[in-house]
Coordinates of C-alpha atoms and ligand atoms in Angstrom, one line a residue:
M308 CA 88.1 165.4 163.6
S309 CA 87.9 162.8 160.5
R310 CA 89.1 159.8 162.0
Y311 CA 91.2 157.8 159.5
I312 CA 89.9 154.3 158.6
V313 CA 91.6 151.1 157.2
V314 CA 89.0 148.5 155.6
I315 CA 90.7 145.3 154.7
G316 CA 89.0 142.9 152.1
G317 CA 87.3 144.8 149.2
G318 CA 84.3 142.9 148.6
P319 CA 80.5 144.0 149.2
A320 CA 80.9 144.3 152.5
G321 CA 84.5 146.0 152.5
I322 CA 83.0 148.4 150.1
E323 CA 80.3 149.6 152.4
A324 CA 82.1 149.7 155.0
A325 CA 84.1 152.2 153.3
R326 CA 80.7 153.9 151.9
A327 CA 79.9 154.2 154.7
A328 CA 82.7 155.3 156.9
A329 CA 83.4 158.1 153.9
A330 CA 79.9 159.4 153.9
A331 CA 79.9 159.6 157.6
G332 CA 83.3 161.7 157.2
G333 CA 85.8 159.1 157.6
H334 CA 89.0 159.1 155.9
V335 CA 89.4 155.8 154.4
T336 CA 91.9 153.6 152.3
L337 CA 90.6 150.5 151.4
V338 CA 93.2 147.3 150.7
S339 CA 92.1 144.6 148.6
D340 CA 94.3 142.0 147.0
E341 CA 91.7 141.7 144.3
P342 CA 90.1 143.8 142.2
V343 CA 86.8 146.1 144.1
G344 CA 83.9 143.7 143.6
G345 CA 86.0 140.7 146.1
R346 CA 85.2 137.1 145.7
A347 CA 82.0 138.0 145.8
G348 CA 81.8 140.2 142.0
W349 CA 84.6 138.6 140.3
H350 CA 84.2 134.4 141.7
S351 CA 80.9 133.9 143.5
L352 CA 77.8 135.7 143.8
L353 CA 77.9 137.6 140.6
P354 CA 78.9 134.3 137.5
S355 CA 76.2 132.4 139.4
K356 CA 73.2 134.7 138.9
V357 CA 74.2 135.9 135.7
W358 CA 73.9 132.0 135.2
L359 CA 71.2 131.8 136.8
T360 CA 69.5 135.1 135.0
A361 CA 70.1 132.5 131.5
A362 CA 68.1 129.9 133.6
D363 CA 65.6 131.4 134.2
T364 CA 65.6 132.6 130.8
F365 CA 65.7 129.1 129.8
G366 CA 62.8 128.1 131.9
L367 CA 61.0 131.2 130.7
L368 CA 61.1 129.7 126.9
T369 CA 60.5 126.2 127.7
E370 CA 57.2 127.2 129.3
A371 CA 56.3 129.9 127.1
P372 CA 53.7 128.1 125.6
S373 CA 51.2 127.7 128.4
L374 CA 51.3 131.2 128.1
G375 CA 49.9 131.0 125.0
I376 CA 53.6 131.8 123.3
A377 CA 54.7 129.6 120.2
V378 CA 58.3 128.9 120.2
D379 CA 59.5 127.0 116.6
G380 CA 62.8 125.3 116.8
T381 CA 65.7 124.3 119.1
I382 CA 66.0 126.7 122.9
R383 CA 69.6 125.8 123.6
A384 CA 72.2 127.4 126.2
D385 CA 75.1 129.0 124.3
P386 CA 78.0 128.9 127.6
S387 CA 80.4 130.9 126.4
A388 CA 77.8 133.7 125.4
I389 CA 77.2 132.7 129.5
V390 CA 81.0 133.3 130.4
D391 CA 81.1 135.9 128.1
R392 CA 77.9 138.0 129.5
I393 CA 79.9 137.1 133.2
R394 CA 82.6 139.2 132.4
A395 CA 80.6 142.3 130.7
V396 CA 78.7 142.1 134.2
K397 CA 81.3 141.5 136.2
E398 CA 83.5 144.7 134.5
A399 CA 80.6 146.2 134.7
W400 CA 79.6 146.1 138.5
A401 CA 83.4 146.2 139.2
G402 CA 83.8 150.1 137.0
Q403 CA 80.7 151.3 139.2
Q404 CA 81.9 150.6 142.1
V405 CA 84.8 151.5 142.2
A406 CA 83.9 155.0 140.7
D407 CA 81.6 155.5 143.8
L408 CA 84.1 155.1 145.8
K409 CA 86.0 157.7 144.7
A410 CA 84.2 160.2 144.6
L411 CA 83.5 159.7 148.0
G412 CA 87.2 160.0 148.3
V413 CA 87.9 156.4 149.2
E414 CA 92.0 155.9 148.5
L415 CA 92.2 152.2 147.1
V416 CA 95.3 150.3 147.8
A417 CA 96.0 147.1 146.1
G418 CA 97.7 144.6 148.4
V419 CA 97.4 142.2 151.5
G420 CA 96.7 144.0 154.7
S421 CA 97.9 142.3 157.6
F422 CA 98.3 143.7 161.0
E423 CA 101.8 144.6 162.4
A424 CA 99.6 146.6 165.6
A425 CA 95.5 147.2 166.5
D426 CA 96.7 150.6 165.2
R427 CA 98.7 149.5 162.0
V428 CA 98.7 147.7 159.0
A429 CA 101.1 146.7 156.1
V430 CA 100.0 145.7 152.9
A431 CA 102.0 143.7 151.1
D432 CA 102.2 142.3 146.9
G433 CA 102.2 139.0 146.5
D434 CA 105.9 138.2 147.1
G435 CA 105.9 139.3 150.7
D436 CA 107.0 142.7 150.7
V437 CA 105.8 145.6 152.3
L438 CA 104.7 147.9 150.0
T439 CA 103.7 150.4 152.6
R440 CA 102.5 151.3 156.4
L441 CA 99.0 152.3 157.5
Q442 CA 98.0 153.6 160.8
A443 CA 94.4 154.0 161.5
D444 CA 91.9 154.8 164.6
A445 CA 90.0 151.4 163.5
V446 CA 90.7 148.9 161.0
I447 CA 87.7 147.2 159.2
V448 CA 88.4 143.7 158.2
A449 CA 86.4 142.5 155.7
A450 CA 88.3 139.9 154.3
G451 CA 85.3 137.5 153.3
S452 CA 85.6 132.9 153.2
V453 CA 87.4 130.6 151.0
P454 CA 85.8 127.6 150.2
R455 CA 86.0 124.2 152.2
F456 CA 87.1 120.8 150.7
P457 CA 88.2 117.7 151.9
P458 CA 91.4 116.4 149.7
E459 CA 89.5 113.8 148.9
M460 CA 86.7 116.0 146.6
K461 CA 89.3 119.2 145.7
P462 CA 88.3 120.7 142.8
D463 CA 90.4 120.7 139.8
G464 CA 89.1 122.4 137.3
Q465 CA 88.1 120.4 134.8
R466 CA 86.6 117.5 136.2
I467 CA 85.7 118.4 139.3
L468 CA 84.1 121.8 139.2
A469 CA 83.6 124.8 142.6
P470 CA 81.3 127.9 142.0
R471 CA 84.9 129.6 141.0
F472 CA 85.1 127.5 138.1
A473 CA 80.9 128.8 136.6
S474 CA 83.0 131.8 135.2
H475 CA 85.6 129.7 132.8
L476 CA 82.5 126.7 131.9
A477 CA 82.3 127.1 127.8
S478 CA 80.8 124.1 127.0
L479 CA 78.4 122.9 130.1
P480 CA 79.1 118.3 130.4
P481 CA 76.1 116.3 129.4
D482 CA 75.8 114.8 133.4
I483 CA 76.8 116.0 136.6
V484 CA 77.2 114.7 140.4
V485 CA 76.3 117.9 142.7
V486 CA 77.7 117.9 146.3
G487 CA 76.0 120.1 148.5
G488 CA 72.3 120.1 150.2
G489 CA 73.1 123.7 150.5
A490 CA 72.4 127.7 148.9
T491 CA 74.9 126.6 146.7
G492 CA 74.6 123.1 146.1
S493 CA 70.3 123.7 145.3
E494 CA 71.8 126.7 142.9
F495 CA 73.7 125.0 141.2
T496 CA 71.4 121.5 140.9
Y497 CA 68.6 123.9 139.3
L498 CA 70.6 125.9 137.2
F499 CA 72.5 122.6 135.3
N500 CA 68.8 121.1 135.6
R501 CA 67.6 123.8 133.6
L502 CA 70.2 123.8 131.2
G503 CA 69.8 120.8 130.0
V504 CA 72.0 118.9 131.7
K505 CA 71.9 115.2 134.0
V506 CA 71.7 116.2 137.4
T507 CA 72.9 113.6 140.3
W508 CA 72.3 115.5 143.0
I509 CA 74.2 114.4 146.6
V510 CA 72.6 115.8 150.2
A511 CA 73.3 114.5 153.0
E512 CA 70.6 113.0 156.1
Q513 CA 69.8 116.3 157.1
G514 CA 67.9 116.9 153.3
V515 CA 68.2 120.2 151.1
L516 CA 68.4 123.8 152.9
P517 CA 68.5 122.2 156.4
K518 CA 68.9 125.7 157.5
F519 CA 66.2 126.6 156.7
A520 CA 61.6 125.8 158.5
P521 CA 61.0 122.0 157.3
S522 CA 58.9 122.9 154.8
A523 CA 61.1 124.9 152.4
G524 CA 63.7 122.6 151.3
P525 CA 61.6 119.7 150.5
F526 CA 58.9 121.8 148.2
L527 CA 62.3 123.1 146.4
A528 CA 63.4 119.0 146.3
E529 CA 60.3 118.1 144.7
A530 CA 59.7 120.4 141.9
L531 CA 63.4 119.7 141.0
V532 CA 62.4 115.5 140.8
R533 CA 59.6 117.5 138.9
R534 CA 61.7 118.4 136.0
G535 CA 64.6 115.4 135.9
V536 CA 67.0 116.0 138.4
R537 CA 68.3 112.1 141.0
L538 CA 67.9 113.2 144.3
V539 CA 70.1 110.8 146.1
Q540 CA 69.3 111.5 150.1
G541 CA 70.8 110.2 153.4
Q542 CA 74.8 110.0 152.6
M543 CA 77.1 112.2 153.0
A544 CA 79.9 111.9 150.0
A545 CA 82.9 110.1 150.8
R546 CA 85.0 111.3 148.2
I547 CA 85.7 111.5 144.3
E548 CA 87.4 108.9 142.0
R549 CA 89.1 110.2 138.3
E550 CA 88.5 107.8 135.8
P551 CA 89.3 108.2 132.3
D552 CA 86.4 109.5 131.0
G553 CA 85.0 110.9 134.3
V554 CA 84.0 110.9 137.7
T555 CA 82.6 108.4 140.1
L556 CA 81.3 110.1 143.0
I557 CA 81.8 107.5 146.7
T558 CA 79.0 108.3 149.3
T559 CA 79.8 106.7 153.2
D560 CA 77.2 103.4 152.1
G561 CA 79.5 102.4 150.0
A562 CA 77.0 103.3 146.6
R563 CA 78.8 104.8 143.5
Y564 CA 77.1 107.5 141.2
S565 CA 79.2 108.4 137.8
A566 CA 79.1 110.7 136.0
S567 CA 81.4 113.3 133.0
T568 CA 81.7 115.4 136.4
A569 CA 81.7 116.3 139.6
F570 CA 80.9 120.6 141.2
V571 CA 81.3 120.3 145.0
A572 CA 79.9 122.9 147.7
I573 CA 79.8 121.7 150.6
G574 CA 80.5 125.4 152.4
R575 CA 83.0 127.7 153.4
L576 CA 85.0 129.2 156.3
P577 CA 86.2 132.9 157.5
D578 CA 89.5 133.8 155.2
L579 CA 91.8 135.2 158.5
S580 CA 94.3 133.5 157.3
R581 CA 96.4 135.7 156.3
L582 CA 95.7 138.8 159.1
N583 CA 97.7 138.3 161.3
L584 CA 95.8 138.6 163.7
G585 CA 98.1 137.6 166.9
A586 CA 99.4 141.3 166.8
A587 CA 96.8 143.0 167.1
G588 CA 95.6 140.8 170.2
L589 CA 92.7 138.9 168.3
R590 CA 92.4 135.4 167.9
P591 CA 89.5 133.4 166.1
G592 CA 86.0 132.5 167.2
P593 CA 84.4 129.0 167.8
G594 CA 82.8 128.8 164.3
G595 CA 86.2 130.3 162.8
G596 CA 85.2 134.4 162.5
L597 CA 85.5 136.9 164.7
Q598 CA 82.2 137.0 166.8
P599 CA 81.7 141.4 166.2
D600 CA 78.9 143.2 168.5
S601 CA 75.6 144.7 166.8
F602 CA 78.4 148.0 166.3
G603 CA 80.7 145.2 164.3
R604 CA 83.4 145.8 167.2
T605 CA 85.4 142.7 168.5
A606 CA 87.4 142.0 171.8
V607 CA 89.6 144.7 170.4
P608 CA 87.1 147.7 170.4
T609 CA 89.0 149.8 167.2
I610 CA 89.0 147.0 165.3
Y611 CA 85.3 145.9 163.8
A612 CA 85.1 142.3 161.1
V613 CA 82.1 142.3 159.0
G614 CA 80.8 139.5 156.2
D615 CA 81.4 136.3 156.0
A616 CA 84.9 137.2 158.1
S617 CA 82.8 137.7 161.2
G618 CA 81.2 133.9 161.0
M619 CA 77.8 132.6 159.8
P620 CA 75.5 133.2 158.0
M621 CA 77.8 134.0 154.8
L622 CA 75.4 136.2 152.6
A623 CA 76.1 139.4 150.3
N624 CA 72.8 141.2 151.8
R625 CA 73.0 141.0 155.8
A626 CA 78.2 141.6 154.8
T627 CA 76.5 144.8 153.3
A628 CA 74.1 145.7 156.5
Q629 CA 76.6 145.1 158.6
A630 CA 79.2 147.1 156.6
W631 CA 76.9 150.1 156.6
I632 CA 77.0 150.1 161.1
A633 CA 80.9 149.4 161.1
G634 CA 81.4 152.0 159.1
R635 CA 79.3 154.8 160.9
H636 CA 80.6 153.1 164.0
A637 CA 84.1 153.3 163.1
A638 CA 83.7 157.1 162.0
G639 CA 82.7 157.9 164.6
A640 CA 78.5 158.6 163.7
T641 CA 75.5 157.8 165.3
T642 CA 74.1 154.8 164.3
S643 CA 71.3 152.0 165.0
P644 CA 72.8 148.3 166.0
F645 CA 72.7 145.6 163.4
R646 CA 69.3 143.7 163.9
P647 CA 69.9 139.7 162.4
E648 CA 66.3 139.6 162.9
T649 CA 66.0 141.7 159.3
V650 CA 68.4 139.2 157.4
I651 CA 66.3 137.6 154.4
H652 CA 68.3 134.3 153.0
A653 CA 67.5 133.5 149.8
I654 CA 68.6 131.5 146.9
Y655 CA 67.5 131.7 143.8
T656 CA 66.7 128.7 142.4
E657 CA 62.9 128.5 140.6
P658 CA 60.5 128.2 143.1
Q659 CA 62.9 130.9 144.7
V660 CA 63.4 130.0 148.9
A661 CA 63.8 133.3 150.8
Q662 CA 63.6 133.2 154.8
V663 CA 63.6 136.0 157.5
G664 CA 63.8 136.9 161.5
V665 CA 62.4 133.5 163.9
L666 CA 60.2 130.6 163.0
D667 CA 60.1 128.3 165.2
A668 CA 56.5 127.5 167.5
N669 CA 58.4 128.5 170.6
G670 CA 56.0 126.8 172.8
A671 CA 52.5 128.2 172.3
A672 CA 53.8 132.2 171.9
V673 CA 54.6 131.7 168.0
E674 CA 51.7 131.0 165.8
I675 CA 52.5 130.4 162.1
V676 CA 49.9 130.5 159.2
R677 CA 50.3 130.0 155.9
L678 CA 48.9 130.6 152.1
P679 CA 49.3 129.4 148.9
F680 CA 51.3 131.5 146.1
T681 CA 47.7 131.1 144.7
S682 CA 45.7 133.6 146.6
S683 CA 47.3 136.0 144.2
L684 CA 45.9 136.8 140.7
K685 CA 50.0 137.4 140.3
A686 CA 50.3 133.7 140.6
H687 CA 47.8 132.6 138.3
L688 CA 49.7 135.1 135.6
L689 CA 53.2 133.3 136.0
P690 CA 54.4 130.3 134.3
E691 CA 54.8 128.7 137.3
G692 CA 53.6 129.7 140.1
D693 CA 53.2 127.1 143.0
G694 CA 54.4 127.8 146.7
F695 CA 53.7 129.1 149.7
L696 CA 54.2 131.7 152.2
E697 CA 54.0 131.3 156.1
L698 CA 54.7 133.8 158.3
A699 CA 54.6 133.9 162.7
Y700 CA 54.2 136.2 164.7
N701 CA 54.3 136.9 168.3
V702 CA 50.6 135.8 169.9
S703 CA 50.6 137.9 173.3
D704 CA 51.0 141.5 171.3
R705 CA 50.7 140.7 166.9
R706 CA 53.7 141.1 165.8
V707 CA 54.9 139.8 163.2
M708 CA 58.1 137.7 163.8
G709 CA 59.5 135.6 160.6
S710 CA 58.7 134.0 157.5
V711 CA 59.4 132.0 154.7
A712 CA 58.8 131.9 151.3
V713 CA 59.1 129.4 148.2
G714 CA 57.9 131.0 145.0
P715 CA 58.8 132.9 142.2
H716 CA 60.1 135.9 144.1
A717 CA 59.8 134.4 147.1
A718 CA 62.9 136.4 148.3
D719 CA 60.7 140.4 146.8
V720 CA 58.1 139.1 148.6
L721 CA 59.6 139.0 152.1
T722 CA 60.5 142.2 152.2
P723 CA 58.1 143.6 153.4
V724 CA 58.2 141.3 156.5
A725 CA 61.6 142.0 157.2
L726 CA 60.1 145.7 156.8
A727 CA 57.6 144.9 159.7
I728 CA 60.0 142.8 162.4
Q729 CA 62.4 146.0 161.5
M730 CA 60.1 147.9 162.5
E731 CA 58.3 146.3 165.3
L732 CA 54.6 146.7 163.4
S733 CA 52.3 144.0 164.0
L734 CA 49.7 141.9 161.8
D735 CA 47.0 144.2 162.2
D736 CA 49.3 146.7 160.6
L737 CA 50.4 144.8 157.6
A738 CA 46.4 143.8 157.3
R739 CA 45.6 147.5 156.6
M740 CA 48.1 147.2 153.2
Y741 CA 47.0 146.9 150.4
A742 CA 50.2 146.2 147.9
A743 CA 49.7 146.8 143.2
H744 CA 46.9 144.6 141.9
P745 CA 48.0 142.5 140.5
T746 CA 51.8 141.9 141.7
L747 CA 53.2 139.0 144.7
S748 CA 54.4 141.4 147.2
E749 CA 49.9 141.6 148.1
L750 CA 50.9 137.9 149.7
A751 CA 53.0 139.1 152.6
F752 CA 49.8 141.5 153.2
M753 CA 47.2 138.4 152.2
V754 CA 48.6 136.7 155.3
A755 CA 48.3 139.3 157.6
R756 CA 44.9 139.9 157.2
L757 CA 44.6 135.4 157.2
A758 CA 46.5 135.2 160.0
Ligands
FAD1819 C1 78.4 130.7 144.7 C2 77.8 131.3 145.4 C3 76.9 132.7 145.1 C4 76.6 133.7 146.2 N1 75.2 133.9 145.9 C5 75.1 134.9 146.7 C6 73.9 135.8 146.7 O1 72.7 135.3 145.5 N2 73.3 136.8 147.6 C7 73.3 136.7 148.4 O2 73.1 137.7 149.7 N3 75.3 136.0 149.0 C8 75.4 135.4 148.2 N4 76.7 134.6 148.8 C9 77.4 134.5 149.5 C10 78.4 136.5 149.2 O3 79.2 135.8 148.6 C11 79.5 136.5 150.8 O4 78.6 136.3 151.6 C12 79.8 138.1 150.0 O5 80.7 137.5 149.6 C13 80.7 138.4 151.6 O6 80.7 139.7 150.9 P1 82.5 140.1 151.5 O7 83.2 140.9 151.5 O8 82.7 139.6 153.4 O9 83.4 138.9 151.8 P2 84.1 138.3 149.6 O10 83.2 138.6 148.3 O11 84.5 137.5 150.0 O12 85.5 139.5 150.0 C14 86.6 139.7 150.3 C15 87.9 141.1 150.1 O13 88.7 140.4 150.2 C16 90.4 139.5 150.1 N5 90.6 139.6 151.0 C17 90.8 138.5 152.0 N6 92.3 138.6 153.0 C18 92.4 139.5 152.3 C19 93.8 140.6 153.3 N7 94.5 140.4 154.4 N8 94.0 141.5 152.8 C20 93.5 142.7 151.2 N9 92.4 141.2 150.9 C21 91.8 140.4 151.6 C22 89.5 138.3 149.3 O14 90.7 138.7 148.9 C23 88.3 139.4 148.8 O15 88.4 140.1 147.6 C24 77.4 133.9 147.5 C25 78.5 132.6 148.0 C26 78.8 131.6 146.6 C27 80.5 131.0 147.1

């Protein structure tokens, strides 16, 4: 018999969970307070990627003479055209996702979902008036995450910006102080610098991309410093003061950094605030997320949590991988468990940074082999081909354990490694494969042969 499944949240996690559950025969209702697409589609991931595509293109044009192409006249960013493009891509992407969901028979309900019991969800409008109540065999929480800002650094959309304002940035400031050395801080530092904004980048003591292998962040930081970014590393941002003609950022050692604008990207928290979790017998775990098991089940087994609502790491590809499994499981279909070690963490700067699996040497059990990107012909053909790839493998059975790559298209370069981890392949399996030549895909197989 078809199970009745309610999904709360219309971002990448909710969409994928609804698709998977419906495709597996579930009767699915998707409740979302925002149009389908979620924060990723309307406010964070998608707008940032349109800006990054513009920045990459700007970079290519700047490097064109090194490829034998003369570019006459000035190259400049046209922010209002970029903002128009963001709107167009958002609408096209959301429209496509709505069509997919409808084709699978998913019912879409607009409003805020909250638990009245573990198997009952009330949907309310913005004023809190209940519009409808939904009885469910299973509920999948995909409520996403919200940015966290200390009161001394609250964005105002004018002088103090955050990713959410990127959709409306119809002109670029002459200079900017970016706070945060994580994924979002790195991407915006890169794109502002590429598009001609003078950037001061405030990064804490742990450095750039502290969650990546130690070789990755410094490589990216050096590339950005070479392009003119002023990197201030070692002090935390304490507060931002508004001045008549700009802002001053003050770090914990009292140093002051002035610019016309600031951009703050210092982390996100799961958004469980409107779910009335207590009525379902649930409460957030220590990191603020719902900490599900490998099928997405929370402490109440008919309630699942996927995507940013489940905690770190907050990535759309991890969200959708979890959601596919939870959606199928909730609908009663067989499915294999989620494998977090196959999730590629990627930063879409130039050079890109990507990592998958385990890279710790872990005593002598894991060995790491390193290859420069220039080992492939393709890296020589590209305008900015520098980079490296490290591959970790288990010494005793030679199984592939993980990899980090920094260089052009690093996120794509790691896809075969992620597949190797998923399939529990050995170095020798990878080494036998030859990708098309010349491509950057060759790198993952070359590094295995080197090992
Ligand atoms: C600037 C930026 C860039 C990023 N770029 C990338 C990237 O390039 N690649 C990548 O993999 N990841 C990226 N991420 C991370 C990625 O956006 C998130 O991991 C992803 O959005 C998680 O999807 P989600 O569905 O869990 O949540 P969300 O996208 O946050 O969607 C959740 C939705 O649920 C709604 N909701 C919440 N509570 C309720 C409720 N009670 N009732 C009804 N609706 C509710 C929310 O309003 C929202 O619309 C980026 C993040 C940021 C901030």
